[in-house]
mmCIF file of N, CA and C in Angstrom:
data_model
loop_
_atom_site.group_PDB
_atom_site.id
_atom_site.type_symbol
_atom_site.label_atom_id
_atom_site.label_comp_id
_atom_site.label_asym_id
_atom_site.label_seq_id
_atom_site.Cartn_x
_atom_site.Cartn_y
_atom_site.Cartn_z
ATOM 1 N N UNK A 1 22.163 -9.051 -14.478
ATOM 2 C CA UNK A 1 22.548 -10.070 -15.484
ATOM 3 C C UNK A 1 21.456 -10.218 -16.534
ATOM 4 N N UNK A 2 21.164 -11.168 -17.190
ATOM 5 C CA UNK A 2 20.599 -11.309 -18.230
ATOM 6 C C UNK A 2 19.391 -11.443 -17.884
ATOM 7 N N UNK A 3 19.133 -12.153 -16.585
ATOM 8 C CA UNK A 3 18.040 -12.593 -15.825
ATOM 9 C C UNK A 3 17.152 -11.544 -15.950
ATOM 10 N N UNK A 4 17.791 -10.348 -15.054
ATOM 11 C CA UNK A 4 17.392 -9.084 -14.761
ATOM 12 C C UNK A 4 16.797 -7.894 -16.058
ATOM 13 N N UNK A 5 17.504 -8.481 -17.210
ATOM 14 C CA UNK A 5 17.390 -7.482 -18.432
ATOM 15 C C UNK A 5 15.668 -8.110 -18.910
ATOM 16 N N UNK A 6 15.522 -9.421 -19.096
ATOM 17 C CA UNK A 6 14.557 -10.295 -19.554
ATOM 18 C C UNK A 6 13.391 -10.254 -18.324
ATOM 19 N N UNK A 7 13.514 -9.841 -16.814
ATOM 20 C CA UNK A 7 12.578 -9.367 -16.161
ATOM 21 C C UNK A 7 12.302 -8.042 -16.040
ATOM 22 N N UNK A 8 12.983 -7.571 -16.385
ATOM 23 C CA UNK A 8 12.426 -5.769 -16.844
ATOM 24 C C UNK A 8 11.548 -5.647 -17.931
ATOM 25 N N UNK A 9 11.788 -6.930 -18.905
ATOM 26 C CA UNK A 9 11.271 -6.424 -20.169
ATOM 27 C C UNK A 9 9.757 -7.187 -19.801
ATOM 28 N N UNK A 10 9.823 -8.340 -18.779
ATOM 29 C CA UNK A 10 8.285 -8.868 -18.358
ATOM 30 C C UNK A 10 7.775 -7.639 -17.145
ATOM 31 N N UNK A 11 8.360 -7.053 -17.055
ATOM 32 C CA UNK A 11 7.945 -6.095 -15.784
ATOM 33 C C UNK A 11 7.996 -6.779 -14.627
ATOM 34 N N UNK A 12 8.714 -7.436 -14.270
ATOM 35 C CA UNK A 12 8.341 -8.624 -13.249
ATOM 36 C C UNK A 12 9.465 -7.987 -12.357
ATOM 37 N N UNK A 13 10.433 -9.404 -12.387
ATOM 38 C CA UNK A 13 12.038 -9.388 -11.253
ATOM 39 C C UNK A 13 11.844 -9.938 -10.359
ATOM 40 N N UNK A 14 10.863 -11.086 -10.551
ATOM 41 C CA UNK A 14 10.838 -12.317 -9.717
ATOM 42 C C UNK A 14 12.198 -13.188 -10.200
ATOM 43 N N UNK A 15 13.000 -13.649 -11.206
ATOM 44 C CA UNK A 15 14.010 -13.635 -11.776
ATOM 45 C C UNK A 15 15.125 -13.619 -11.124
ATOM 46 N N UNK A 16 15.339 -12.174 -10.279
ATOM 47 C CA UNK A 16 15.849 -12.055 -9.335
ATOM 48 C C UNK A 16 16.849 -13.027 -7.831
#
């Protein structure tokens, strides 16, 4: 989801 697009772009995917 959008969540996921915006933690890729922090390098993260705590978001998740």
């Amino acid at each position: 989801e959008k969540f996921e697009k915006e933690a890729a772009e922090l390098g993260k995917g705590s978001f998740k």
